[in-house]
Each structure stands twice: as C-alpha cells, then as structure tokens.
Short mmCIF file of C-alpha atoms in Angstrom, two decimals:
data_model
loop_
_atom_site.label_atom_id
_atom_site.label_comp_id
_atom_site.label_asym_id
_atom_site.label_seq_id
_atom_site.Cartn_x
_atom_site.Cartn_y
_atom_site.Cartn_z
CA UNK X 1 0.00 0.00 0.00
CA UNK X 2 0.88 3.51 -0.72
CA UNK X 3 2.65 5.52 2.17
CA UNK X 4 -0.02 8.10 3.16
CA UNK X 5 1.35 11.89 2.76
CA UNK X 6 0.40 14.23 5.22
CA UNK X 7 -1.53 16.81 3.92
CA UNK X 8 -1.45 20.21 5.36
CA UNK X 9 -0.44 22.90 2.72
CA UNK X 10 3.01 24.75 3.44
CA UNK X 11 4.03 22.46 6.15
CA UNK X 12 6.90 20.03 5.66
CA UNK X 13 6.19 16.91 6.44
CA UNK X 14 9.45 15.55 7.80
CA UNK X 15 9.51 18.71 10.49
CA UNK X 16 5.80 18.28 11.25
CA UNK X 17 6.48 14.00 11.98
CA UNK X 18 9.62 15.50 14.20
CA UNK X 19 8.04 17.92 15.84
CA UNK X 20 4.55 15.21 16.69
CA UNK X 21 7.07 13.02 17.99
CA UNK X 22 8.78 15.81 20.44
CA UNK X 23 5.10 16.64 21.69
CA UNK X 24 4.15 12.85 22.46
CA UNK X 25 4.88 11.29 26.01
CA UNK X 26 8.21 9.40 26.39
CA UNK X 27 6.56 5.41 26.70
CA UNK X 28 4.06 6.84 23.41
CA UNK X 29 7.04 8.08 21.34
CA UNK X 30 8.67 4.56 21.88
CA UNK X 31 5.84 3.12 20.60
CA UNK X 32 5.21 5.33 17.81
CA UNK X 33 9.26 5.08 16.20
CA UNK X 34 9.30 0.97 17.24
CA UNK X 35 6.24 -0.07 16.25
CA UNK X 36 4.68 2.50 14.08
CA UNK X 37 1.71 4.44 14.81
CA UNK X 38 -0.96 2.56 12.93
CA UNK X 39 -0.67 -0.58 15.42
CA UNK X 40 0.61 1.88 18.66
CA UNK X 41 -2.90 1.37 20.60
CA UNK X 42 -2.99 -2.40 20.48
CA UNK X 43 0.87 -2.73 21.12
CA UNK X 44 0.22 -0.42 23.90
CA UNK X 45 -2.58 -2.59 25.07
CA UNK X 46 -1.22 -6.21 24.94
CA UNK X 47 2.09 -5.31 25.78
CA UNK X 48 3.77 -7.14 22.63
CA UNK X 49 4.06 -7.10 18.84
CA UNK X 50 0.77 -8.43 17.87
CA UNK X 51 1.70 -7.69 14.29
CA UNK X 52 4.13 -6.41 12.43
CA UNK X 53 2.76 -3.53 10.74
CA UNK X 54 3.85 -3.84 7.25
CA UNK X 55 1.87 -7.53 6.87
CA UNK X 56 -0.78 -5.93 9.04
CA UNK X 57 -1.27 -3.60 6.49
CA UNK X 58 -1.10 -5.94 3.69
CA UNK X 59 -4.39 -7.94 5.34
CA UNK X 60 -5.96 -4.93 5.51
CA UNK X 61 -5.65 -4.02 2.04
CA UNK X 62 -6.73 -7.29 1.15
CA UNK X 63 -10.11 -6.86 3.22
CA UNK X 64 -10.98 -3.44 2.08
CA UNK X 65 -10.65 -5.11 -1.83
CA UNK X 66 -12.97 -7.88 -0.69
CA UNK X 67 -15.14 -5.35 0.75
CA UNK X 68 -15.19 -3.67 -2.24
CA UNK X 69 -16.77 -6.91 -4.17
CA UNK X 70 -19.00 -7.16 -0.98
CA UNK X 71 -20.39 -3.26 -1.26
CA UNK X 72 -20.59 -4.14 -5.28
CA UNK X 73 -22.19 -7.50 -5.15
CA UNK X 74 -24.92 -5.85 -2.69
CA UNK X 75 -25.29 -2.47 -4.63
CA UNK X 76 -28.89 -1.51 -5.73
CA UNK X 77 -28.83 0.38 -9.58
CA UNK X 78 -32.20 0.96 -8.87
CA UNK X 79 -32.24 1.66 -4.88
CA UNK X 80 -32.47 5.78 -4.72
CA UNK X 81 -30.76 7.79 -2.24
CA UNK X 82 -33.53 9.63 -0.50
CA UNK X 83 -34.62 12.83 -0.76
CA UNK X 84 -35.36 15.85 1.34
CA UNK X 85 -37.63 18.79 1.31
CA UNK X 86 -36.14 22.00 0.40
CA UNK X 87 -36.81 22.91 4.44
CA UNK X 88 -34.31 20.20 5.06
CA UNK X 89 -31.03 21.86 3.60
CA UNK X 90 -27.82 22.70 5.98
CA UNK X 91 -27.22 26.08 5.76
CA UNK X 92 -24.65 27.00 5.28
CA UNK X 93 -23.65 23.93 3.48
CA UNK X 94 -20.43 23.19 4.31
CA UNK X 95 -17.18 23.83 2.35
CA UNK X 96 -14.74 20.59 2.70
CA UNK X 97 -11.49 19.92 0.95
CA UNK X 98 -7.62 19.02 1.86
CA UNK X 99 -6.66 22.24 1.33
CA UNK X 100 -8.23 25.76 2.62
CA UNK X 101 -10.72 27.51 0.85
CA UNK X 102 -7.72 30.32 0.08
CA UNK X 103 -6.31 27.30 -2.13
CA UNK X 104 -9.33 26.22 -3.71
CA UNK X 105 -9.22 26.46 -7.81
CA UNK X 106 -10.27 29.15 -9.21
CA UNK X 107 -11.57 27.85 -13.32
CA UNK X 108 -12.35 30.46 -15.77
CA UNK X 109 -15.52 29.06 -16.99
CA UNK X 110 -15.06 31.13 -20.26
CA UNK X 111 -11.68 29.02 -21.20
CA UNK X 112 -12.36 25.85 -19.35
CA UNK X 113 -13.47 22.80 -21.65
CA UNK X 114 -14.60 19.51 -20.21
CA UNK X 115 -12.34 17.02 -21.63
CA UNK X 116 -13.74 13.75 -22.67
CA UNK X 117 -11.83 10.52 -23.03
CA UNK X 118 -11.16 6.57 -23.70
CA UNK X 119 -13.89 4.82 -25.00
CA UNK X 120 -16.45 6.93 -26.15
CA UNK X 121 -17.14 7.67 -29.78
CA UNK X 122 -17.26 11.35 -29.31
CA UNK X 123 -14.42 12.64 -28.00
CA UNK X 124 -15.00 16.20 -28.23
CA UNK X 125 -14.61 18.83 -25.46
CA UNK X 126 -17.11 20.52 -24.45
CA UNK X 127 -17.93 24.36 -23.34
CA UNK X 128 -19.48 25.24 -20.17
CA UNK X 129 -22.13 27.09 -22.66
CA UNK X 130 -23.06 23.95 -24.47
CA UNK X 131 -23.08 21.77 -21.21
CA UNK X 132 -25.79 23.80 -19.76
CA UNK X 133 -27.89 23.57 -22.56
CA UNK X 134 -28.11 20.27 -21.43
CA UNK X 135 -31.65 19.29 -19.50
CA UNK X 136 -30.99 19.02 -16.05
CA UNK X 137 -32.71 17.88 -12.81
CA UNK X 138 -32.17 18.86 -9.32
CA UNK X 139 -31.89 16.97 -6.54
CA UNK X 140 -32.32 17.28 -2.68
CA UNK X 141 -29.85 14.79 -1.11
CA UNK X 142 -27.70 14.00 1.71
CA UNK X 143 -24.07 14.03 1.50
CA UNK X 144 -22.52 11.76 3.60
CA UNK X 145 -18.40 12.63 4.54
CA UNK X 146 -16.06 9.66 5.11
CA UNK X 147 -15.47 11.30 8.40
CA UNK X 148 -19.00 11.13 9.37
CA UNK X 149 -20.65 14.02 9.18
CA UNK X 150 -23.60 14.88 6.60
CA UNK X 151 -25.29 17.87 4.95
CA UNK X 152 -27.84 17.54 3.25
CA UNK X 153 -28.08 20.06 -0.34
CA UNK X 154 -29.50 20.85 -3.39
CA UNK X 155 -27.83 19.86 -6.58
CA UNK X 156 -29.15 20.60 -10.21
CA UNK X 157 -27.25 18.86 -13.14
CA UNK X 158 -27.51 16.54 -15.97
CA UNK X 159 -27.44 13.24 -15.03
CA UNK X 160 -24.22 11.38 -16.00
CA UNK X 161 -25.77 8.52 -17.68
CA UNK X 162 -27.74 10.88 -20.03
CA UNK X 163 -24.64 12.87 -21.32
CA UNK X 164 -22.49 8.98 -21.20
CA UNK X 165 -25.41 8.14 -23.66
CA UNK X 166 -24.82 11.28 -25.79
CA UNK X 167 -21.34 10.84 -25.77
CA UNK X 168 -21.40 7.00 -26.71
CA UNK X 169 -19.57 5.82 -23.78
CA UNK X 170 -18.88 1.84 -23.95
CA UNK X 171 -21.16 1.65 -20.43
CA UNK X 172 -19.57 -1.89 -20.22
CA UNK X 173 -16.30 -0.01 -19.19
CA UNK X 174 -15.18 -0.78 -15.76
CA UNK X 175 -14.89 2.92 -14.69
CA UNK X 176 -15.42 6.14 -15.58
CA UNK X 177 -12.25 7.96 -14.07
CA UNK X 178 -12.55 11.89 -13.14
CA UNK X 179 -9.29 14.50 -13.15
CA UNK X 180 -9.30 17.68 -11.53
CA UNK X 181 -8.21 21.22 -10.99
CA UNK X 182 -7.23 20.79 -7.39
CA UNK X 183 -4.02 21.41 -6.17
CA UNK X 184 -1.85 18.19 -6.16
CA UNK X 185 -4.02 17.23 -9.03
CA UNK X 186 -7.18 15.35 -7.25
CA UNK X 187 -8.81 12.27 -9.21
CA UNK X 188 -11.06 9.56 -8.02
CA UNK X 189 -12.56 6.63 -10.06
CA UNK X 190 -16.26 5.76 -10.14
CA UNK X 191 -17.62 2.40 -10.79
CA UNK X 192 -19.50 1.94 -14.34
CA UNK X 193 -22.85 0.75 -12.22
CA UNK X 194 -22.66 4.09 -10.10
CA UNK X 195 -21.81 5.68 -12.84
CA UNK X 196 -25.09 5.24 -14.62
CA UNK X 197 -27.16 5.51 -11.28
CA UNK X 198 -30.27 7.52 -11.63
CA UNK X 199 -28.92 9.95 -9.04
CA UNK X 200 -25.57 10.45 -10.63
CA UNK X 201 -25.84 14.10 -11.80
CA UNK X 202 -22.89 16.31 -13.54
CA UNK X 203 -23.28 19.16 -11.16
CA UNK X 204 -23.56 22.89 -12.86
CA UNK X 205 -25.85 24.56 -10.00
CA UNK X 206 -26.09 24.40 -6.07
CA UNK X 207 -29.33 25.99 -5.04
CA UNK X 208 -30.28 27.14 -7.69
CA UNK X 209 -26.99 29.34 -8.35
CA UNK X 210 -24.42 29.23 -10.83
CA UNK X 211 -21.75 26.22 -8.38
CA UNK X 212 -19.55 28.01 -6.40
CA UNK X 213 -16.16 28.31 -6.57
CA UNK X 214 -16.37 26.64 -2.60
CA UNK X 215 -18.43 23.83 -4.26
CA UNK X 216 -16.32 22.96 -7.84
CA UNK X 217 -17.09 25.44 -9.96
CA UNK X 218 -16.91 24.91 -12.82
CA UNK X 219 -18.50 21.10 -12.54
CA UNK X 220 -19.00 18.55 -9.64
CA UNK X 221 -20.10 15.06 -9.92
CA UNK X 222 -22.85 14.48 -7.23
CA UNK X 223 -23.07 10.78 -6.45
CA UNK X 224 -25.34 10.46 -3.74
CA UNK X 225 -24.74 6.65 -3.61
CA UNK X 226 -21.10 7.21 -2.66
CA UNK X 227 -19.00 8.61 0.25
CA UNK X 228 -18.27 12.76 -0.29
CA UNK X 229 -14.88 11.88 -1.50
CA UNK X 230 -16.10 10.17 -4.34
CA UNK X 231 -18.19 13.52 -5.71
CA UNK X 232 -14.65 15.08 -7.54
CA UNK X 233 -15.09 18.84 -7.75
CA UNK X 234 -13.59 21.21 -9.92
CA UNK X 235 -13.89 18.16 -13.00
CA UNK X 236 -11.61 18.69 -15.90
CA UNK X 237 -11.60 15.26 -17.69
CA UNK X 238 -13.61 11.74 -17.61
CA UNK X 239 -11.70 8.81 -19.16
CA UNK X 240 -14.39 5.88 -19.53
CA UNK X 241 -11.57 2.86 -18.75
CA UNK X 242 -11.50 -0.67 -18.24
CA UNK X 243 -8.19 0.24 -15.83
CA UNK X 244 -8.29 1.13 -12.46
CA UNK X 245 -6.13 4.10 -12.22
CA UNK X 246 -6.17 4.61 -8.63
CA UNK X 247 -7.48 7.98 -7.00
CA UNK X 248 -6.37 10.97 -4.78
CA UNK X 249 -8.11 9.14 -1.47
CA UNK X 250 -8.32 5.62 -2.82
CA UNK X 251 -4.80 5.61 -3.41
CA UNK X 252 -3.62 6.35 0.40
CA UNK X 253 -5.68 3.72 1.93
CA UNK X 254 -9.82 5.00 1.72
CA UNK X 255 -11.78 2.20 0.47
CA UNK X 256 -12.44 2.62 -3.32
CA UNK X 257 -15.62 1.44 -3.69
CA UNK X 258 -17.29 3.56 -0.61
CA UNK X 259 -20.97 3.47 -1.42
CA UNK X 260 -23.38 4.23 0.80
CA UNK V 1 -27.15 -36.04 55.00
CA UNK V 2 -27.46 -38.16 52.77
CA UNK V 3 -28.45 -36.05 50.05
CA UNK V 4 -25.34 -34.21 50.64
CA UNK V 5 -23.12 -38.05 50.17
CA UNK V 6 -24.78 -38.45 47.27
CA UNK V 7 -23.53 -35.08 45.39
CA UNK V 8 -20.14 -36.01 46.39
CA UNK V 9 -20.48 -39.49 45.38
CA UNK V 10 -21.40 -37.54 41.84
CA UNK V 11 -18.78 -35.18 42.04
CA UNK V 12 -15.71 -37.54 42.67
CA UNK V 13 -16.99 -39.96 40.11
CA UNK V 14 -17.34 -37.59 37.33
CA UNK V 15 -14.57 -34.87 36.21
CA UNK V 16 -15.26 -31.47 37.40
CA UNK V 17 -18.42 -29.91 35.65
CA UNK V 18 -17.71 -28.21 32.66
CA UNK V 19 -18.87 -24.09 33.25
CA UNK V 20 -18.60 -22.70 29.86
CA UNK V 21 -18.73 -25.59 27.24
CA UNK V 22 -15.86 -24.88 24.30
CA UNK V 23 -18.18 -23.03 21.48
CA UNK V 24 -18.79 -20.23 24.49
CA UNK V 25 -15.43 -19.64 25.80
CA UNK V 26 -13.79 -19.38 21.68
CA UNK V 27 -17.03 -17.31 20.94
CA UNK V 28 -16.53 -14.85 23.87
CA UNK V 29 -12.39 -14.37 23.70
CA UNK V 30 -13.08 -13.53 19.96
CA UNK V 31 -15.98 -11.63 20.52
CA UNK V 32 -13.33 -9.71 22.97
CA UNK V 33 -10.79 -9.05 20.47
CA UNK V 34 -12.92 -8.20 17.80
CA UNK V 35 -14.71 -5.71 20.39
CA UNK V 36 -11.35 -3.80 21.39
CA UNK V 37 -10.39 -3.40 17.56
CA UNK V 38 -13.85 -2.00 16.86
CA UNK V 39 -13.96 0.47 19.90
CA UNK V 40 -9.88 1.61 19.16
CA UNK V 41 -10.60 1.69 15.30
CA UNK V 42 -13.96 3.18 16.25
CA UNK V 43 -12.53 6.06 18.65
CA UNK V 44 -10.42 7.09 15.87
CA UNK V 45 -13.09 7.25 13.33
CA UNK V 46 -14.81 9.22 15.81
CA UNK V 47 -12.04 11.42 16.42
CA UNK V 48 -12.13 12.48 12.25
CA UNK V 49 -15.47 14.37 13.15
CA UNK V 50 -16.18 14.24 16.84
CA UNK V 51 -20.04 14.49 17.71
CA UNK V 52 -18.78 16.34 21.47
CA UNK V 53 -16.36 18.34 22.56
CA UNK V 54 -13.63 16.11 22.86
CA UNK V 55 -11.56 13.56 21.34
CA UNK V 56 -10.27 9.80 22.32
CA UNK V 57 -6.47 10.50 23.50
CA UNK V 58 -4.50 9.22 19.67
CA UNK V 59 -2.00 6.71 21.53
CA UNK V 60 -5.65 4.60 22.51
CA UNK V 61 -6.66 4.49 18.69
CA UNK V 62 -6.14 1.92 16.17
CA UNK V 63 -4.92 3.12 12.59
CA UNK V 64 -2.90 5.94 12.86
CA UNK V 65 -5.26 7.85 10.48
CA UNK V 66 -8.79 8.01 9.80
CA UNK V 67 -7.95 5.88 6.56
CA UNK V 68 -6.23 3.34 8.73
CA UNK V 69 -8.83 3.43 11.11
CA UNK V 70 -11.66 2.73 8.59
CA UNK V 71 -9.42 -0.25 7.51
CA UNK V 72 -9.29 -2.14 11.03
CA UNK V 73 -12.78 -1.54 11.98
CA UNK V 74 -14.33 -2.35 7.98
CA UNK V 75 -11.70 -5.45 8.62
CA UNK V 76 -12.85 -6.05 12.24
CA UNK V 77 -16.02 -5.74 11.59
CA UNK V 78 -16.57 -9.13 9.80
CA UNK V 79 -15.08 -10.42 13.24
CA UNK V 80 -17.48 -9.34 15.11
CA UNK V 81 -20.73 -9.67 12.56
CA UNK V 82 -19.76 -13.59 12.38
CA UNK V 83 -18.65 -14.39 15.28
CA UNK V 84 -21.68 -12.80 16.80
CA UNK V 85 -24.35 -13.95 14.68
CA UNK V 86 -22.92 -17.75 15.40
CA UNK V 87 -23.21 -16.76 18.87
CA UNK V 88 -26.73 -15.68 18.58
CA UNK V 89 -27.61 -18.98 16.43
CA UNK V 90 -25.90 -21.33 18.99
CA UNK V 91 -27.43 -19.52 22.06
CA UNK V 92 -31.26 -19.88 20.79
CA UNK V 93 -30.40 -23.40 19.48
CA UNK V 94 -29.13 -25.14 22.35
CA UNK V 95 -31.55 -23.10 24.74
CA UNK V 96 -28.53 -21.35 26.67
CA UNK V 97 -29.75 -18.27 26.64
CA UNK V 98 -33.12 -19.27 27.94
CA UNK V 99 -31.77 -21.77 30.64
CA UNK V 100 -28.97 -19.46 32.13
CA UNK V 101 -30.41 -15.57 31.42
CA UNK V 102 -34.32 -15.77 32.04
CA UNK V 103 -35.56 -15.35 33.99
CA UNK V 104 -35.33 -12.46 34.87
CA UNK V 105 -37.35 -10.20 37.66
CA UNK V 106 -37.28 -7.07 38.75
CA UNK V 107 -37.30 -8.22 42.48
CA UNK V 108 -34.42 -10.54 41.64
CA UNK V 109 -32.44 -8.08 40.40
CA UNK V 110 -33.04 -4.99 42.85
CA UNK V 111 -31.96 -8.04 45.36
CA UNK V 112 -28.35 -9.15 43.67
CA UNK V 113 -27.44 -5.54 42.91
CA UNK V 114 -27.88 -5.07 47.13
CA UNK V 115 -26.21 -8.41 47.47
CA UNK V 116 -22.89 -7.11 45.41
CA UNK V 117 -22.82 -3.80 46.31
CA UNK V 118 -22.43 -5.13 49.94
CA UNK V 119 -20.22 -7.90 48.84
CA UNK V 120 -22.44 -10.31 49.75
CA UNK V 121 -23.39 -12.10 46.36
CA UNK V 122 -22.52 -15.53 46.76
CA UNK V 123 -20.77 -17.64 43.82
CA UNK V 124 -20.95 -20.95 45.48
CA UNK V 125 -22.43 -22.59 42.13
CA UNK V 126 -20.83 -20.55 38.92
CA UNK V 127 -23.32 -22.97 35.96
CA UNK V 128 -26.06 -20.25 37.59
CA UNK V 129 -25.63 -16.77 36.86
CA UNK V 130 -27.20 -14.60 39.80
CA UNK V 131 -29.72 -11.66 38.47
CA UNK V 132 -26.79 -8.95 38.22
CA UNK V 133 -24.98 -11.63 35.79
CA UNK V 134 -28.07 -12.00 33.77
CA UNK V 135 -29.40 -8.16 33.35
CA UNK V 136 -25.64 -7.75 31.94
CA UNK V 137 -25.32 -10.22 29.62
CA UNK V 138 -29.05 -9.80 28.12
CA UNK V 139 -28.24 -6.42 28.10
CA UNK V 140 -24.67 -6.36 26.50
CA UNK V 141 -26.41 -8.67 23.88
CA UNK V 142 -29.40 -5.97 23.16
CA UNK V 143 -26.67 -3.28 22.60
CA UNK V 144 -24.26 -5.40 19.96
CA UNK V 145 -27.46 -6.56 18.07
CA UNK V 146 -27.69 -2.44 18.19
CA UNK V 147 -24.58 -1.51 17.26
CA UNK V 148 -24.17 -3.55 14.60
CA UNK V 149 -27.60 -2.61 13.18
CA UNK V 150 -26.37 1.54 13.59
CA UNK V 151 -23.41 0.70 12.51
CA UNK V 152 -25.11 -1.23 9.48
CA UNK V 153 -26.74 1.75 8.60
CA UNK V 154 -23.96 4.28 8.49
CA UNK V 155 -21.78 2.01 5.98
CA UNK V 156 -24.82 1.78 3.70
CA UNK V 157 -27.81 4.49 4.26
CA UNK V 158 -28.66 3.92 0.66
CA UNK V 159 -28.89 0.17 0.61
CA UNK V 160 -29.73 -0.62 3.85
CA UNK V 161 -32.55 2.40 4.20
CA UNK V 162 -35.01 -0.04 5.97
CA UNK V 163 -32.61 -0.23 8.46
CA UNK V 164 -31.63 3.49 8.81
CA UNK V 165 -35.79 4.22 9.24
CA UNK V 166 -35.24 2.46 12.23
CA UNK V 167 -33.43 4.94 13.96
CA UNK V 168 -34.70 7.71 12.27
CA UNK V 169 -31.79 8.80 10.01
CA UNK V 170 -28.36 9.02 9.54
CA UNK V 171 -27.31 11.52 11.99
CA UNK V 172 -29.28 9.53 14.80
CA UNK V 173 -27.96 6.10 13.44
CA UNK V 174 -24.46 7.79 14.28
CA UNK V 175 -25.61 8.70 18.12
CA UNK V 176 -27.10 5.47 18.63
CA UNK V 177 -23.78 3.85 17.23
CA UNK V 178 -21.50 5.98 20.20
CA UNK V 179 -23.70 5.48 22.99
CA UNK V 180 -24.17 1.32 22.10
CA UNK V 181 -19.74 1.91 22.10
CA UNK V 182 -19.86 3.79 25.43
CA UNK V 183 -22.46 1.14 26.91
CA UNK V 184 -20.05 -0.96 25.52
CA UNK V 185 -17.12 0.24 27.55
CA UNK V 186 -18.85 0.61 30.66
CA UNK V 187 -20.00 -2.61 30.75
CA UNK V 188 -16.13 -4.03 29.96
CA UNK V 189 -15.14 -2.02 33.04
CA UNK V 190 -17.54 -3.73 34.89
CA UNK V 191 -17.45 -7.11 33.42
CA UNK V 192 -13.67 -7.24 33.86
CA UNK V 193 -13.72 -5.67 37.57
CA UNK V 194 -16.34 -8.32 38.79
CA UNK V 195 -14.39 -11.40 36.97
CA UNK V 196 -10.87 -10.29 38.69
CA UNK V 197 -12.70 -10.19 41.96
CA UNK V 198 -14.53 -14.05 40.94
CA UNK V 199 -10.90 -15.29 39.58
CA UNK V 200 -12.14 -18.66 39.24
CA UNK V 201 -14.89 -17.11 36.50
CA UNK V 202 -12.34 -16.44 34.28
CA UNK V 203 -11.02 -19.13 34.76
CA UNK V 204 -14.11 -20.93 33.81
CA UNK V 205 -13.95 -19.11 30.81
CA UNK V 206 -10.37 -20.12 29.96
CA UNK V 207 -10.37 -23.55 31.03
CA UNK V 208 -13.82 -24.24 31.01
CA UNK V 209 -13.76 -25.61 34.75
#
C-alpha cells in the first residue's frame, strides 16, 4: 500500500512528523518510532508485537478489496438515495477539501473545456455554454463525509448517464475515471454501475446558483450513492476505462468502492 | 445427610463440571478481540469528526489515520458480525440463553445488585448466573445486536434504508452507534472488575472448569 502523505499545505512533512514526535509522552514516542503508529494502541494494550505492521497492512488491504466486491455485489442500480424537502437543507452547506478555501481552484468558466476521453465515440470537449444547454434535474440529497458528518443540499445537473449516452460511452467499461483542478491534481474513479445511477448528476448549479467556486465550480459530480470523496469537484476530464487508475483518497488507503 | 453423600459421590466420580462448554469460551475471547479493535478503530473514526467536545487520547486508537482506522474496523467488523451472529444462532439453538439468562425479575435483580454492592453475592455454584450476571449479559447482547444494526446503517444508508428508518436517520444512526460503544465500555469495566474479583470465573472461561 501507498505511504499516506500528510496533507497540510506549506508544512513540511518531515519537520511536522519531528516535531509530533517531540510533543508525544516518552513510553508513546517509543511506541510510535518501534512499532509505528498505525498498530501503537494495540501494542500499547497487549504489551507485545501483535503484528508487524507492514503484513498488518497488507491484510488490511486485502479486506478493504474484498469489501469492495461485498459493497458491489450488494449495490442496488435501482435503490435511490432519498430525498429531502427544500426545508431540510444545511445552511450553510459546508465547504470541505484538503486544502483551505484560500487554495481552492479558481476555473475560468469562459476558457475551461470539459475534456472527454477513452472509450467513447465522441471525444470532443465541451464548453461550459453547451453543457448547460443540457436538461438538467435537481436533486435534494444527503451528502454523507467519510469522516461522518452529513449535509444535506441541493444539486441541479444533468445526469451522468444521459450525457455517457450522448457521448457514446462503452457503459460496459469498468470505470469512468474523473481529473481535476485541485491542487496536487485530485482524481477519483467511479464504478461503471454508479456511474449510470439515476442519481448520478454532472453538477452545474447548487441551489439554484451558478456552483460556487467553494463547491467545484466549474463542474461537480454528485453521487449520492457514494461517500463525499467520491463527488470530484472542480472536473476537468472523464476517461471511460476498463483500468483502475487509482485515486487521490483511494490511493492512500480509503476504500475505493465507498458506497453508501 | 445423605443427600449431601450423594452429590459427592457424583462429584468424585465424574470430572469437574464443565462451566462454559468450548463453542462459548472461543465465541466470547473472539468476541473480545474483535470488540477492542472495533472500539480503538472506532474512537479514531470518531475522532475524524467528533459528535462532542472532545476527542479519544491518539496513543488509545487503532490506525494511525482516519484511513487506517476505517481499515481495522471495515476489517474487524466481519469479526465481530460472524462471530456474533454464530453466537446468537448457537445460544437460541441449544436453549442457553433461555436456561442461564431468564428469567429475569425485577425483584431478583433490585436483590443481587444489594447483594454485590455489599459484597455479599454468593458464587458458590458458577453454571447459575445470579440476576446482576443475567441483566448484563441480556443487556450487553441488546446493545451489539444495536450496534451492529447503527453501525449497518452508516456504511450503507442507501442500501440498507429499511434499516436506517429504524433509527430515524443518519445523523441519529451515528448517536445510537456511540452510545451502544460507550455502553459498551462501561459494561467491559464492569465485566472485567467483577471477573478479577470471581478469579475462578475467568477461569471458567479459559479452562472451562
């Protein structure tokens, strides 16, 4: 498995691990550089090397891929997400990212293009003009965060499989794989079956406004079936794939299929 | 007199009476290990988006990261789900739950809970659990059929929606899931504080004997 990177912007991440260290007690700080952190409490607990961490972490890796056949095998094309009354929405809806929202991208939606790739017959880009000439829908859903928390908003877009139709996207592709704007270049991977949900919408509007630049302006991809870190902001490309190309999250230990 | 001859004729010509049979002392040691990776994995889950005002100290969670910590307890999980349900199965099938928890009475109780808090509850005969034995275990069973069922219906609100009507909704799914965890705890505290001062009921459920 990929190391995970620590992810606060400006900060270097060899002083930050020293300085942790210096700030942990002198028995924890033992732990932490013998054992390494990720098996620290149980060490701590039993008194021994339970595991070593690196086959630890191999196991677990192994689980979260047979989880994802588990979360496949039981996944519902035609189970919706439910919806909310307009009464219902967070406000303010919550801004969430890696990064602050100093950092966030800021798209000209005059020069961006959405990029379209792999295999699809039409492989043309497209304007943000002739994207929202597209008919769209609007949803009231909840969005769940892998950390726990929800809001619940209001989404208007064209739903994926509509435009995946228009494009003639081979929808017996694996994935369709999203690139975007965010800083360290964020991408995530969606499976073809959520993919071509009912609720999967190309986001253009968040209450009825033009996205926000704190929501992915120019597009989001609002999968309601799928863990917040699986809705990619700020879209710049979809590749429809048979390869899995790894993601931002995915790739530093989340579970990839995270449907909810 | 003689009644009493006769028990120890019993007794010395049979082995000592097996306590816990073998399916409920592997049950409950992996039920315990699968239990202290949830909670650890669990505190640090909770510690990504904490629904108080504080946060489980890091050096008593499992993962290192949220991402780690999602790992162990998605891993754990199957542990627990399995081992539990076989537990459940096996309980209702050979009638152990009904011959050594019920019955139970309010009376019963309000008398044991007297009876230990004076340190006066007897454990002459450990095959019958005395009313403070049986209100925990009944409970501690309620609340992991409960946490399983929130927890259920956090990984998959979508799928599982029957499930997350139960509670209400998401949000309350996630306040039922802490509270079955800190029920959880408390009753560990409790559960391990009563069998150090009973040593020979752990050993029962080591041994068996």
């Amino acid at each position: 498995m990929a190391k995970r990177s620590f992810l606060i912007p400006g900060v270097d991440k060899r002083l930050l691990i020293k300085d942790s260290i210096k700030a942990m007690p002198d028995f924890t700080r033992r732990r932490f550089i013998a054992g390494g952190a990720s098996l620290g409490a149980l060490t701590l607990l039993t008194g021994c090397d339970v595991v070593d961490s690196s086959s630890a972490d191999t196991l677990l890796a192994k689980v979260s891929k047979f989880n994802d056949a588990v979360q496949a095998f039981i996944f519902n094309p035609d189970a919706l997400a439910p919806t909310f009354p307009e009464s219902a929405i967070t406000k303010p809806f919550p801004f969430n990212a890696y990064y602050d929202l100093d950092d966030a991208p800021e798209v000209d939606g005059k020069d961006w293009k959405l990029e379209v790739r792999g295999l699809v017959d039409n492989k043309k880009s497209w304007t943000l003009d002739e994207l929202y000439k597209l008919p769209q829908v609007t949803q009231i859903t909840r969005h769940i965060c892998v950390e726990g928390w929800s809001a619940i908003g209001s989404w208007t877009g064209t739903p994926l499989r509509d435009f995946l139709k228009l494009i003639g996207a081979d929808t017996r592709a694996k994935y369709v794989w999203f690139q975007c704007a965010d800083k360290d270049g964020y991408n995530s991977p969606l499976d073809m079956r959520s993919a071509l949900h009912p609720q999967t919408q190309m986001t253009f509007r968040y209450a009825n406004e033009i996205l926000p630049r704190a929501y992915g302006f120019p597009m989001k991809i609002r999968v309601p079936t799928k863990l917040g870190f699986k809705n990619p902001k700020y879209v710049v490309s979809m590749e429809v794939t048979n390869d899995y190309k790894g993601g931002y999250w995915e790739d530093q230990g989340y579970n990839s299929f995270s449907g909810s | 007199m003689s009644s009493l001859t006769v028990t120890d004729e019993q007794a010395s010509a049979t082995p000592a009476k097996v306590i816990q049979p073998a399916w409920v002392r592997i049950m409950h040691w992996i039920n315990a290990l699968a239990m202290i990776l949830m909670i650890l994995s669990g505190w640090q889950i909770y510690n990504a988006s904490p629904l108080f005002g504080f946060s489980f100290p890091r050096e008593y969670t499992l993962g290192g990261w949220l991402g780690g910590g999602l790992l162990w307890h998605f891993a754990a999980m199957w542990l627990l789900m399995i081992n539990g349900l076989a537990y459940l199965i096996t309980g209702f099938a050979t009638g152990r739950f009904r011959k050594k928890l019920l019955p139970i009475t309010p009376s019963g109780v309000l008398h044991d809970v007297r009876a230990a808090l004076t340190f006066k509850l007897g454990h002459d005969d450990l095959t019958v659990y005395n009313y403070v034995q049986r209100v925990l275990y009944a409970g501690i069973i309620v609340v992991g059929v409960l946490i399983v069922l929130s927890g259920l219906s956090m990984w998959k609100p979508v799928q599982l929606y029957y499930l997350v009507m139960l509670f209400g909704d998401y949000p309350t799914a996630r306040y039922v899931h802490f509270f079955c965890m800190a029920a959880i705890c408390a009753f560990l505290v409790i559960h391990v504080l009563l069998a150090l001062l009973v040593p020979k009921s752990l050993r029962a459920m080591i041994i068996g004997r």
